[in-house]
Structures are given as C-alpha cells and as structure tokens.
Amino acid sequence: MQGRGLNRQTLIIAGVVFAILIVGILIIGGGDLFGTAGDDEDTPEPPAVADADGDSVPDDEDQCPGVAGPADNNGCPPDSDGDGITDDVDQCPNDAGPVNGCPDDDGDGVQNANDTCPGTPAGAPVDGQGCPIDSDGDGIYDNADVCPDADDNIDVDGDGTPDCADDLIDSDNDGIPDDADICAGTDENASPDVDVDGIPDCADDLIDSDGDGVADDADLCPGEDDTTDADGDDIPDCQDSLVDSDNDTVPDDADQCPGEND
C-alpha cells in the first residue's frame, strides 16, 4: 500500500514538472511549442489595397479614383444640386447651373450673379459682364451686324439694304446709281429732252427747243429765232409789228426802196 502511494505522488510531481516545462517553453519560445515561429518570416504580406485618392474606397470600386469622396457616393465628391458638377468645384453647390455650376438664365455664358445685362438675346456675343457687343456702335449686335465697321441704319434709297452693303444705291429708283445720277430725285430715264441736245431736261441748264440761245421759258417766239431783229429796234422780228430796216416807216415787205426813204 505504501508503494502505491509513492508512485502516485511521484506521478503528480512529474506532471507538475512537465507542466512547468511546457509553460517555460511557451514563454521562452514566444508561444511556439513546436518550433514553427520562424515560418511567419516566410509568409508574404497581403498586397496593399490601391486607394489613390485616400478616401478609403479601393480604386477598383472608386468611380472617382482621382478625387476623394465618401463611400456612399461610390468614392465621388457629392453633387448637392444635381447639376452634374461636383461640390468640390461647383461655385454654386446649392443652386444648379451650367456656368461653373451656377445659373445662367439668358444662356450667354456669364452666370447670373456676374451678369450686368440679364436677358441678352440668344446668340449675341457678350463681354465679360454679359452685355451684348456692338463694335461699331450702330445699335446692332455684332452677330446680326451686316456691316461690322459701319452704320447699318443708313439706307439712303430705302431699299432695306444698308448702304454699306448695297451694290446699287439709287435714291430715285431710276436704275442709275446716285453717284452717277445727273438727275437726283428724278427718274432720269423718264425725263424728256425737249431740245434734243442729249441732255435730259432734268439736268439741262438751257432747254432751247428752237436753238436760238433763248431758253424756252423765256422765248418770245418759240420755234423761231428770237435774235433776228432786222430793223435793230430790239424787238425780235417774230414779235415786231413793223419790221422797217431803213426806218422810213414802210415795212420791209412793202418797201419799194429798201435802204432808202420811200
């Protein structure tokens, strides 16, 4: 009986010693009971997850890999006003618009806040303040200006074509350009040439139908020569009741002695 007790006690002591050895090995060996600690040095590190913009959304899942954005927006910056321009570059993040994210009601490319001339007609070129450009100051914007360097409002002949672009400026509509029209304001083609001297009456300084050098409107004897005064009494023969060349009171056509006193 005494031998069995010793054996049992010996086993208990041996077990305690063994346990102490195991604990020592674990402490000294860093917990590697079977000497496998060195294996960790050969195990490769897992590859780093690419995240170029540092927004914690992996590049392969990030719809905006070059710009940081929250994960709930797929890695993209938010667009609060839904105008397609993200808040990080939107000058009006809470007010949708096409110009840097800001409204432009007249569509001239200048946002409302900077537009000095709201309501610019569509297509009109504007300056930096949003005002239409009229380079020649004629009141017609450059995009509709027929003559960019001249006044489109000048239309001498009233044909609807500005003089600066008119191939024929003809104020009296006679088909003859004003700069060659000798009868401005009159239809040169319809003007008569009473004295048939090749000059239309509208431009003729002397209309003399009978060619006597006396204008028709002052001619005492139309169709005859007013300069004929046989008796020199200053009355044209065509108007003289007594043509008496020798002054004998006998008319020449009845004078039996022309040049002498009958």
XYZ file of C-alpha atoms in Angstrom:
262
model
C 0.000 0.000 0.000
C 2.861 2.334 0.812
C 4.486 1.693 -2.619
C 1.346 2.660 -4.465
C 1.179 5.931 -2.588
C 4.729 6.778 -3.544
C 4.125 6.033 -7.197
C 1.052 8.204 -7.244
C 2.882 11.035 -5.569
C 5.749 10.644 -7.999
C 3.388 10.879 -10.966
C 1.811 14.051 -9.634
C 5.174 15.640 -9.122
C 6.291 14.556 -12.599
C 3.138 16.031 -14.065
C 3.674 19.357 -12.330
C 7.278 19.487 -13.516
C 6.201 18.682 -17.056
C 3.607 21.434 -16.951
C 6.180 23.902 -15.729
C 8.495 22.891 -18.580
C 5.744 23.424 -21.111
C 4.922 26.863 -19.752
C 8.603 27.781 -19.806
C 8.938 26.646 -23.384
C 5.917 28.707 -24.378
C 7.256 31.780 -22.642
C 10.784 31.423 -23.977
C 9.720 30.360 -27.446
C 7.077 33.023 -27.860
C 4.249 30.531 -27.717
C 5.668 28.368 -30.472
C 5.503 24.946 -28.878
C 6.556 23.068 -31.974
C 9.174 25.498 -33.318
C 7.038 26.905 -36.123
C 7.568 30.567 -35.193
C 10.145 31.002 -37.897
C 7.584 30.092 -40.543
C 5.930 33.525 -40.196
C 9.032 35.162 -41.609
C 8.499 33.378 -44.899
C 4.782 34.191 -45.189
C 4.279 37.149 -47.716
C 2.429 40.234 -46.606
C -1.015 40.583 -48.190
C -0.951 43.143 -51.080
C -1.854 46.718 -50.149
C -5.253 47.883 -51.382
C -4.825 50.658 -54.003
C -6.563 53.875 -52.990
C -5.028 56.723 -54.985
C -7.190 59.477 -53.525
C -7.054 58.201 -49.967
C -10.791 58.181 -49.467
C -10.823 54.596 -48.146
C -12.654 53.399 -51.235
C -10.454 50.975 -53.221
C -9.586 52.207 -56.676
C -11.243 49.210 -58.300
C -14.506 50.242 -56.638
C -13.944 54.000 -56.734
C -15.842 55.715 -59.568
C -13.725 58.815 -58.992
C -10.298 57.364 -58.154
C -8.536 60.701 -58.538
C -10.852 62.716 -56.288
C -11.749 61.873 -52.700
C -15.373 61.156 -51.966
C -17.492 59.233 -49.485
C -18.111 55.535 -49.890
C -21.867 56.084 -50.062
C -21.274 58.100 -53.240
C -19.006 55.455 -54.783
C -15.892 57.421 -53.884
C -17.001 60.544 -55.742
C -17.487 64.045 -54.324
C -21.157 64.854 -53.772
C -23.229 66.979 -56.182
C -25.729 68.610 -53.873
C -27.688 70.470 -56.540
C -27.611 67.680 -59.114
C -26.266 69.816 -61.942
C -23.543 67.362 -62.893
C -20.810 69.494 -61.316
C -19.435 68.096 -58.068
C -19.468 70.263 -54.986
C -15.672 70.465 -54.809
C -15.587 72.564 -58.000
C -19.158 73.894 -58.029
C -19.174 77.653 -57.387
C -22.866 77.408 -56.527
C -23.156 73.975 -54.890
C -26.742 74.522 -53.789
C -28.035 76.195 -56.956
C -27.905 74.194 -60.181
C -26.472 75.842 -63.264
C -24.241 75.313 -66.334
C -21.616 78.011 -65.735
C -19.164 76.660 -63.145
C -22.206 75.136 -61.516
C -24.090 78.450 -61.339
C -27.337 79.562 -63.059
C -27.197 81.496 -66.358
C -30.782 82.377 -67.245
C -30.044 84.068 -70.592
C -27.532 81.435 -71.687
C -24.792 83.903 -72.571
C -22.089 82.068 -70.645
C -21.969 84.570 -67.783
C -23.518 83.397 -64.517
C -26.438 85.420 -63.213
C -24.519 86.837 -60.265
C -21.983 88.463 -62.619
C -24.335 89.325 -65.488
C -24.798 93.089 -65.855
C -27.162 92.623 -68.795
C -29.593 89.807 -67.999
C -31.910 88.844 -70.823
C -29.326 89.033 -73.611
C -30.826 87.828 -76.939
C -29.879 84.275 -77.827
C -26.676 84.003 -79.828
C -25.492 87.554 -79.187
C -21.774 87.717 -78.303
C -21.179 89.271 -74.905
C -18.366 90.834 -72.943
C -17.155 89.730 -69.515
C -20.113 91.444 -67.858
C -22.650 89.602 -70.002
C -23.542 92.611 -72.155
C -24.005 92.263 -75.941
C -21.111 93.507 -78.070
C -21.778 96.219 -80.690
C -18.323 97.001 -82.069
C -19.371 99.829 -84.397
C -21.930 101.374 -82.057
C -24.796 101.322 -84.545
C -27.200 99.638 -82.147
C -26.997 96.293 -83.922
C -25.204 93.475 -82.103
C -22.179 92.031 -83.875
C -23.809 88.654 -84.530
C -26.547 90.336 -86.618
C -24.496 93.255 -87.967
C -24.352 93.277 -91.791
C -21.558 95.846 -91.714
C -19.430 95.336 -88.559
C -17.485 98.559 -89.194
C -20.254 100.802 -90.500
C -23.725 102.040 -89.541
C -26.299 99.524 -90.724
C -29.058 102.091 -90.175
C -28.022 104.249 -93.144
C -30.148 103.282 -96.147
C -30.371 106.308 -98.432
C -32.532 104.684 -101.080
C -34.777 102.915 -98.568
C -34.475 99.529 -100.229
C -33.898 97.683 -96.949
C -30.205 97.091 -97.664
C -27.759 99.188 -95.627
C -25.699 101.448 -97.864
C -22.538 99.771 -96.595
C -23.684 96.544 -98.254
C -25.785 97.946 -101.125
C -24.465 97.290 -104.632
C -26.858 99.883 -106.068
C -27.690 102.988 -104.062
C -30.439 104.539 -106.154
C -32.491 107.057 -104.204
C -34.925 107.884 -107.022
C -35.248 104.265 -108.217
C -34.396 105.058 -111.816
C -31.794 102.307 -112.013
C -28.929 104.789 -112.048
C -26.599 104.871 -109.017
C -26.776 108.089 -107.052
C -23.105 108.814 -107.657
C -23.700 108.745 -111.422
C -27.248 110.163 -111.484
C -27.332 113.589 -113.146
C -30.987 113.958 -112.155
C -31.012 113.142 -108.445
C -34.556 112.716 -107.208
C -35.962 112.331 -110.716
C -36.274 109.352 -112.995
C -33.586 110.194 -115.499
C -34.907 107.574 -117.912
C -38.351 109.164 -117.967
C -37.124 112.734 -118.229
C -37.745 114.296 -121.671
C -35.137 116.032 -123.796
C -37.256 118.704 -125.431
C -34.436 120.436 -127.239
C -32.902 117.133 -128.295
C -29.455 118.192 -127.158
C -28.706 114.822 -125.493
C -29.127 116.240 -122.020
C -32.245 115.178 -120.092
C -34.325 118.230 -119.268
C -33.958 117.392 -115.554
C -30.251 118.204 -115.869
C -30.300 120.681 -118.754
C -29.282 124.211 -117.780
C -30.632 125.527 -121.078
C -33.710 123.975 -122.611
C -33.880 125.685 -126.010
C -36.168 123.877 -128.384
C -35.651 126.224 -131.340
C -31.915 126.549 -130.822
C -31.895 130.344 -130.738
C -29.993 130.521 -127.488
C -33.064 131.672 -125.616
C -34.470 129.310 -123.002
C -37.921 128.004 -123.818
C -39.410 129.520 -120.680
C -38.184 132.982 -121.790
C -38.559 132.554 -125.555
C -40.836 135.209 -127.107
C -41.032 133.280 -130.333
C -40.999 129.527 -129.733
C -39.845 127.758 -132.857
C -38.257 130.925 -134.283
C -35.009 132.775 -133.733
C -35.543 135.467 -131.132
C -32.182 137.006 -132.053
C -33.380 138.075 -135.508
C -34.083 141.863 -135.379
C -33.714 143.190 -138.912
C -34.524 146.793 -138.043
C -32.487 146.812 -134.844
C -35.328 148.092 -132.741
C -34.683 145.433 -130.069
C -37.917 143.717 -130.897
C -37.435 140.280 -132.402
C -38.862 140.241 -135.886
C -41.160 137.416 -134.858
C -42.772 139.844 -132.432
C -42.270 143.116 -134.319
C -45.436 144.598 -135.819
C -43.277 146.854 -138.018
C -40.075 145.497 -139.381
C -38.588 148.593 -141.017
C -34.907 148.212 -141.684
C -34.425 151.710 -143.217
C -36.688 153.402 -140.726
C -38.881 155.009 -143.383
C -41.995 153.682 -141.664
C -42.588 151.409 -144.613
C -42.496 147.742 -143.702
C -39.646 145.933 -145.313
C -42.027 143.537 -147.041
C -43.722 146.540 -148.714
C -40.716 148.822 -149.100
C -40.060 149.632 -152.733
C -36.741 151.154 -151.897
C -35.107 149.055 -149.197
C -32.385 151.041 -147.515
C -33.791 154.361 -148.725
C -36.588 156.611 -147.644
C -39.586 155.762 -149.645
